[in-house]
Short mmCIF file of C-alpha atoms in Angstrom, two decimals:
data_model
loop_
_atom_site.label_atom_id
_atom_site.label_comp_id
_atom_site.label_asym_id
_atom_site.label_seq_id
_atom_site.Cartn_x
_atom_site.Cartn_y
_atom_site.Cartn_z
CA MET A 66 3.48 62.42 86.24
CA PRO A 67 4.95 65.75 87.39
CA PRO A 68 7.74 65.10 89.95
CA SER A 69 6.77 65.23 93.54
CA SER A 70 7.20 68.64 95.27
CA THR A 71 9.66 66.99 97.17
CA ALA A 72 11.97 66.30 94.42
CA ARG A 73 11.27 69.93 93.20
CA ALA A 74 12.65 71.22 96.14
CA ARG A 75 15.75 69.71 95.51
CA ALA A 76 18.50 71.80 93.57
CA THR A 77 21.26 70.28 91.34
CA VAL A 78 24.56 72.71 91.22
CA PHE A 79 26.52 71.90 88.54
CA ALA A 80 30.35 72.88 88.59
CA PRO A 81 31.14 75.98 86.96
CA ARG A 82 32.50 74.74 83.56
CA LEU A 83 29.66 72.59 83.20
CA ALA A 84 27.11 74.80 83.91
CA ALA A 85 28.66 77.10 81.35
CA LEU A 86 28.38 74.40 78.74
CA LEU A 87 24.59 74.25 79.62
CA ASP A 88 24.56 78.28 79.93
CA ASP A 89 26.09 78.97 76.43
CA HIS A 90 25.81 76.30 74.14
CA LEU A 91 22.52 74.62 74.96
CA GLY A 92 20.41 74.02 71.53
CA ARG A 93 23.60 74.91 69.45
CA ASP A 94 24.83 72.08 67.04
CA VAL A 95 28.66 73.07 66.59
CA PHE A 96 30.94 75.69 68.58
CA ARG A 97 34.51 76.02 69.49
CA LEU A 98 35.44 75.37 72.73
CA GLU A 99 39.15 75.71 72.73
CA PRO A 100 41.60 76.69 69.70
CA ASP A 101 42.07 73.32 69.24
CA THR A 102 38.76 71.72 70.38
CA VAL A 103 35.37 71.96 68.81
CA GLY A 104 32.20 71.04 70.79
CA VAL A 105 29.58 69.17 69.16
CA ALA A 106 25.61 68.67 70.23
CA GLY A 107 23.41 68.55 67.34
CA HIS A 108 22.27 65.08 67.04
CA GLU A 109 22.83 65.16 63.23
CA VAL A 110 26.15 66.13 63.19
CA ALA A 111 27.19 63.81 65.94
CA ASP A 112 25.67 60.85 64.23
CA ARG A 113 27.71 61.38 61.07
CA ILE A 114 30.86 61.51 63.14
CA LEU A 115 30.43 58.83 65.40
CA ALA A 116 29.47 57.03 62.20
CA ALA A 117 32.88 58.29 60.35
CA ARG A 118 34.98 55.67 61.76
CA ARG A 119 35.58 53.68 65.07
CA ALA A 120 37.21 54.62 68.07
CA THR A 121 40.84 54.15 68.51
CA GLU A 122 42.54 52.33 71.18
CA THR A 123 43.16 55.66 73.28
CA GLU A 124 39.77 57.30 72.57
CA ARG A 125 38.01 54.17 74.03
CA PRO A 126 36.60 55.06 77.76
CA THR A 127 37.49 51.55 79.31
CA PHE A 128 40.22 49.80 77.35
CA LYS A 129 42.78 52.19 76.62
CA PRO A 130 46.70 51.18 76.43
CA LEU A 131 47.51 49.57 79.99
CA HIS A 132 51.05 50.78 81.15
CA GLY A 133 51.74 51.15 77.40
CA ARG A 134 50.34 47.47 76.11
CA SER A 135 47.76 47.78 73.83
CA ILE A 136 44.31 45.98 74.29
CA THR A 137 42.95 44.44 71.57
CA ARG A 138 39.36 44.41 70.49
CA THR A 139 39.13 40.74 70.73
CA GLU A 140 40.46 40.98 74.27
CA ALA A 141 38.06 43.54 75.41
CA SER A 142 35.53 41.70 74.23
CA THR A 143 36.49 38.52 76.06
CA VAL A 144 36.94 40.48 79.39
CA THR A 145 33.64 42.39 78.65
CA ARG A 146 31.91 38.52 78.40
CA THR A 147 33.79 37.40 81.87
CA ILE A 148 32.48 40.53 83.94
CA GLY A 149 28.95 39.83 82.18
CA ASN A 150 28.78 36.66 82.94
CA ASP A 151 29.88 37.30 86.88
CA VAL A 152 27.20 39.97 86.84
CA ARG A 153 24.46 37.21 85.89
CA ASP A 154 25.92 34.75 88.05
CA ALA A 155 25.50 37.32 91.35
CA LEU A 156 22.00 38.06 89.86
CA ALA A 157 21.06 34.48 89.76
CA LYS A 158 21.83 33.98 93.25
CA PRO A 159 19.51 34.96 96.43
CA LEU A 160 20.31 38.43 97.67
CA PRO A 161 21.93 38.81 101.06
CA LYS A 162 19.26 39.13 103.71
CA ASP A 163 18.74 42.70 105.80
CA VAL A 164 20.45 44.84 103.10
CA ASP A 165 20.98 48.23 104.50
CA LEU A 166 21.29 50.99 101.99
CA ALA A 167 21.10 53.73 104.23
CA GLY A 168 24.01 55.99 103.84
CA PRO A 169 25.98 58.54 101.46
CA TRP A 170 25.29 57.46 97.93
CA PRO A 171 26.89 56.50 95.25
CA LEU A 172 29.51 55.29 97.77
CA THR A 173 26.96 52.80 99.57
CA GLY A 174 25.72 51.54 96.58
CA HIS A 175 29.24 50.70 95.20
CA LEU A 176 29.98 48.98 98.32
CA PHE A 177 26.95 46.85 97.88
CA LEU A 178 27.79 45.92 94.21
CA ARG A 179 31.53 45.13 95.08
CA ASP A 180 30.25 42.80 97.36
CA LEU A 181 27.31 40.94 95.66
CA ILE A 182 29.23 40.56 92.49
CA LEU A 183 32.90 40.02 93.70
CA GLY A 184 32.65 39.33 97.06
CA GLN A 185 34.30 35.74 96.77
CA ASP A 186 37.48 37.22 95.22
CA PRO A 187 40.75 37.36 96.82
CA ARG A 188 41.07 40.57 99.09
CA ARG A 189 44.29 42.07 97.03
CA LEU A 190 41.92 42.02 93.70
CA ARG A 191 38.67 43.30 95.60
CA LEU A 192 40.61 46.27 97.08
CA LEU A 193 40.99 47.44 93.48
CA MET A 194 37.34 48.32 93.78
CA SER A 195 38.19 51.42 96.09
CA ARG A 196 36.83 54.75 94.95
CA ASN A 197 39.86 56.13 97.07
CA LEU A 198 42.04 54.89 94.10
CA GLU A 199 40.35 57.21 91.97
CA LEU A 200 42.37 60.48 93.71
CA THR A 201 45.56 59.73 91.15
CA PRO A 202 46.73 56.70 88.92
CA LYS A 203 49.80 56.71 91.07
CA LEU A 204 47.91 55.50 93.82
CA THR A 205 46.21 52.77 91.51
CA TRP A 206 49.41 51.25 90.54
CA SER A 207 51.04 51.77 93.82
CA VAL A 208 48.26 49.20 94.84
CA ILE A 209 48.45 46.98 91.67
CA ALA A 210 52.53 46.90 92.45
CA VAL A 211 52.29 45.73 96.09
CA GLY A 212 49.50 43.17 95.09
CA ALA A 213 51.44 41.65 92.29
CA ALA A 214 54.40 41.25 94.27
CA LEU A 215 52.71 39.72 97.39
CA PRO A 216 53.52 36.10 97.95
CA GLY A 217 50.42 33.65 98.04
CA TRP A 218 49.18 34.59 94.43
CA PRO A 219 45.38 33.24 94.13
CA ARG A 220 44.99 29.76 92.34
CA PRO A 221 41.95 29.28 89.71
CA ASP A 222 38.93 28.41 91.71
CA ALA A 223 35.27 27.57 91.10
CA ARG A 224 34.35 30.00 93.74
CA LEU A 225 35.99 32.76 92.26
CA THR A 226 34.50 34.95 89.81
CA GLY A 227 35.67 34.27 86.18
CA LEU A 228 37.29 38.01 85.93
CA ALA A 229 39.49 36.48 89.10
CA ASN A 230 40.12 32.98 87.73
CA ARG A 231 41.50 34.85 84.63
CA ALA A 232 43.88 37.03 86.81
CA ALA A 233 44.82 33.75 88.70
CA ARG A 234 46.22 32.24 85.42
CA ALA A 235 48.93 34.94 85.37
CA ARG A 236 52.70 34.06 85.83
CA GLY A 237 55.60 36.53 86.77
CA TYR A 238 55.25 39.93 87.94
CA GLN A 239 54.54 41.69 85.08
CA GLU A 240 51.80 39.72 83.93
CA ARG A 241 50.21 39.82 87.47
CA ARG A 242 50.45 43.89 87.29
CA TYR A 243 48.49 43.55 83.82
CA VAL A 244 45.92 40.94 85.11
CA MET A 245 45.19 43.08 87.88
CA GLY A 246 44.95 46.29 86.18
CA MET A 247 42.51 44.52 83.74
CA TYR A 248 40.34 43.34 86.72
CA ARG A 249 40.03 47.00 87.60
CA ARG A 250 39.48 48.28 84.19
CA ALA A 251 36.82 45.55 83.93
CA ALA A 252 34.55 45.38 87.43
CA ALA A 253 35.48 48.92 88.84
CA PRO A 254 33.22 50.90 86.02
CA VAL A 255 30.37 48.72 86.61
CA CYS A 256 30.29 49.04 90.43
CA PHE A 257 31.14 53.07 89.78
CA THR A 258 28.51 53.46 86.93
CA VAL A 259 25.84 51.58 88.45
CA SER A 260 25.68 53.18 91.85
CA THR A 261 26.33 57.05 90.46
CA LEU A 262 23.73 56.14 88.04
CA VAL A 263 21.00 55.29 90.85
CA ALA A 264 22.40 58.19 92.93
CA ASN A 265 21.68 60.58 89.92
CA ALA A 266 17.93 59.04 89.57
CA LEU A 267 17.13 59.16 93.49
CA TRP A 268 18.44 62.81 93.62
CA LEU A 269 16.39 63.70 90.49
CA GLY A 270 12.89 61.97 91.07
CA PHE A 271 12.65 60.32 94.65
CA PRO A 272 10.26 59.67 95.69
CA PHE A 273 8.90 57.96 92.67
CA ASP A 274 5.17 57.12 91.64
CA ASP A 275 4.40 53.66 92.19
CA GLY A 276 3.46 52.50 88.96
CA THR A 277 6.53 54.07 87.36
CA SER A 278 9.02 51.38 86.02
CA GLY A 279 12.56 51.03 87.02
CA ARG A 280 13.70 51.28 83.43
CA ASN A 281 11.82 54.44 82.84
CA ILE A 282 13.57 56.14 85.93
CA ILE A 283 17.03 55.00 84.93
CA LEU A 284 16.49 56.21 81.38
CA GLU A 285 15.52 59.50 82.42
CA SER A 286 18.18 59.64 84.77
CA LEU A 287 20.54 58.67 82.00
CA ARG A 288 19.01 61.53 79.71
CA LEU A 289 19.30 64.57 82.42
CA LEU A 290 22.78 63.35 84.18
CA PRO A 291 24.72 61.15 81.88
CA PRO A 292 27.64 59.46 83.69
CA SER A 293 29.47 59.47 80.42
CA TRP A 294 28.52 63.12 79.42
CA ASN A 295 31.10 63.85 76.61
CA ILE A 296 32.60 61.34 74.12
CA LEU A 297 35.91 62.51 72.53
CA ARG A 298 37.42 61.69 69.30
CA ASN A 299 40.80 63.21 68.10
CA ALA A 300 41.46 65.14 65.00
CA SER A 301 40.69 63.09 61.80
CA PRO A 302 40.34 63.71 58.10
CA GLU A 303 37.02 62.58 58.07
CA TYR A 304 35.39 65.34 60.22
CA PRO A 305 35.91 68.60 58.27
CA ALA A 306 34.45 67.08 55.45
CA ILE A 307 31.51 66.49 57.38
CA ASP A 308 31.30 70.05 58.89
CA GLY A 309 33.25 72.74 57.71
CA ARG A 310 33.43 74.56 61.25
CA ILE A 311 35.76 71.61 62.29
CA GLY A 312 39.44 71.88 61.43
CA GLU A 313 41.74 69.34 59.86
CA ARG A 314 43.43 69.93 63.46
CA ASP A 315 40.79 70.14 65.70
CA ASP A 316 39.78 67.32 68.14
CA VAL A 317 36.12 66.69 68.83
CA LEU A 318 34.24 66.95 71.98
CA LEU A 319 30.62 65.29 71.33
CA LEU A 320 28.46 66.31 74.22
CA PRO A 321 25.54 64.25 75.38
CA LEU A 322 25.17 66.49 78.38
CA LEU A 323 23.77 69.15 75.85
CA SER A 324 21.96 66.92 73.11
CA HIS A 325 20.06 65.12 76.44
CA ARG A 326 18.51 68.78 77.24
CA ASP A 327 18.04 70.23 73.44
CA PRO A 328 14.55 71.88 73.50
CA ALA A 329 14.26 71.11 69.91
CA LEU A 330 14.67 67.35 70.72
CA TRP A 331 13.04 66.83 73.90
CA ASP A 332 9.44 68.00 75.80
CA ASP A 333 10.22 69.78 78.76
CA PRO A 334 13.90 69.05 78.63
CA ASP A 335 14.97 70.09 82.24
CA THR A 336 12.27 67.95 83.82
CA PHE A 337 12.27 64.75 85.21
CA ARG A 338 9.60 62.82 83.31
CA PRO A 339 10.41 59.04 83.20
CA GLU A 340 6.72 58.54 81.69
CA ARG A 341 8.33 59.88 78.59
CA TRP A 342 9.88 56.51 77.87
CA ASP A 343 6.75 54.53 77.41
CA ARG A 344 6.61 55.87 73.99
CA LEU A 345 10.33 56.71 73.15
CA ASP A 346 12.73 53.99 72.25
CA PRO A 347 16.33 54.38 73.81
CA ASP A 348 17.97 53.11 71.01
CA THR A 349 17.07 55.18 68.15
CA ALA A 350 15.60 58.70 70.21
CA PRO A 351 17.69 61.51 68.46
CA GLY A 352 20.69 63.00 70.42
CA TYR A 353 20.07 60.34 73.19
CA LEU A 354 23.68 58.60 73.65
CA PRO A 355 24.18 57.47 77.23
CA PHE A 356 26.09 54.49 75.86
CA GLY A 357 27.43 55.71 72.82
CA HIS A 358 26.39 55.67 69.12
CA SER A 359 24.71 52.62 67.48
CA SER A 360 27.99 52.16 65.52
CA GLU A 361 29.59 51.45 68.33
CA ARG A 362 27.51 51.01 71.64
CA CYS A 363 29.06 50.28 75.30
CA TRP A 364 29.56 46.64 75.85
CA GLY A 365 28.80 47.33 79.73
CA ARG A 366 24.85 48.76 79.07
CA HIS A 367 23.77 44.91 79.41
CA MET A 368 25.14 44.68 83.15
CA VAL A 369 24.34 48.21 84.01
CA MET A 370 20.67 48.20 83.40
CA PRO A 371 19.56 45.01 85.48
CA LEU A 372 21.95 45.71 88.24
CA ALA A 373 20.83 49.73 88.38
CA GLU A 374 17.25 48.48 88.31
CA LEU A 375 17.99 45.99 91.17
CA LEU A 376 19.86 48.46 93.21
CA LEU A 377 16.34 50.99 92.65
CA ASP A 378 13.87 48.17 93.43
CA LEU A 379 15.74 47.48 96.94
CA ILE A 380 15.65 51.25 97.60
CA ARG A 381 11.97 51.39 96.70
CA GLY A 382 10.87 48.60 98.90
CA SER A 383 13.23 49.66 102.01
CA GLY A 384 11.06 52.60 103.24
CA LEU A 385 14.40 54.91 102.91
CA VAL A 386 14.22 58.71 101.93
CA ILE A 387 16.70 61.09 101.03
CA ASP A 388 17.62 63.06 104.26
CA PRO A 389 15.18 65.86 104.39
CA GLY A 390 17.97 68.39 105.30
CA GLN A 391 19.75 68.08 102.16
CA ARG A 392 18.55 70.63 99.40
CA VAL A 393 21.64 71.11 96.91
CA GLY A 394 22.99 68.17 95.20
CA ARG A 395 26.57 69.19 93.72
CA VAL A 396 27.74 68.13 90.28
CA PRO A 397 31.53 68.07 90.06
CA LEU A 398 33.49 68.12 86.98
CA LEU A 399 34.47 64.62 86.60
CA GLY A 400 34.89 61.78 83.90
CA LEU A 401 31.81 60.14 85.63
CA LEU A 402 28.94 62.82 85.95
CA GLY A 403 26.95 62.88 88.92
CA VAL A 404 25.56 64.16 92.13
CA GLU A 405 28.73 64.00 94.37
CA GLU A 406 26.76 62.87 97.41
CA VAL A 407 23.19 61.78 98.22
CA ARG A 408 22.13 60.78 101.74
CA LEU A 409 19.61 57.99 102.20
CA THR A 410 18.11 57.59 106.00
CA ARG A 411 15.29 56.08 107.93
CA PRO A 412 12.16 58.25 108.02
CA ARG A 413 11.82 60.00 111.22
CA GLN A 414 8.88 59.30 113.26
CA TRP A 415 7.45 61.30 116.12
CA GLY A 416 8.37 60.14 119.92
CA ARG A 417 5.83 60.23 122.80
CA ARG A 418 7.24 63.66 123.65
CA GLY A 419 6.70 64.98 120.34
CA ARG A 420 10.36 64.81 119.46
CA THR A 421 11.60 62.86 116.32
CA SER A 422 13.39 59.87 116.79
CA PRO A 423 15.01 57.32 113.79
#
């Protein structure tokens, strides 16, 4: 179905550099962004680049070296499985009663997910979920340093998440700092990404037709506002052989932000149309890379989708609406692409004297 008139009345305003990418390079396959950086939006070239080699440890979005200590793929896989089990355990439990999801999103959704998944964990660990820590890495490491030094380090306990129990086994200050960093690296992206994705979906398409599946809504939101909107690959000898426009010293920035709106790949590319996913396979749709390339899919995708659908279902059944006074959603230039704030409110009703009341 076409988007509702309410959704069409809302304007999405991209940060200037993002808007310039869309204005200057949409529909192009390979183009120069900087003297030492080439942008790639063509799906065939992108496929070949991402298949050429695996991401190095510094190119990974989540498990980059932590305070100079490399994170092996085995450890990264183990930690991801651990948080995945924690998510499944949380989804298997009854949801809290009288959940109130009104307020500014994605913050409201982030706090809900933090408490849903990690609510029983020690406070020094849950503090690592604060969105304020995104302001600067120094603030994050200050909180970690204090938390690792405080007495009363948690002990393993069946009531804690697997991720917290993993941290509880740490011995010594340096190891505690490391496991606290890993706790944040594993859990925070889940809460950040899911809450941002749902906020994006609300902004782009709310109110939704009753017959539209939550899965399709999420997939379409991932298309138009992919939280992971770029994929970096550092200069590598494989790339000039793939395309002569890439020099041997050029870094490559692959841009799902552009390929997801390429008019050569998508019908009516700028329109929010969840029903398109009735006939498309997200794992094989050309140029669709919300969770990375088929050669190296994001390990967290199996957590993101069910959590996002859960939040969306709760909102759709809550009677909440987007604040009618909000007409503009701003998308800042950040690593995690999303509408800065979406205000969910209770619908206002007419009072006895013709005034509106909450």
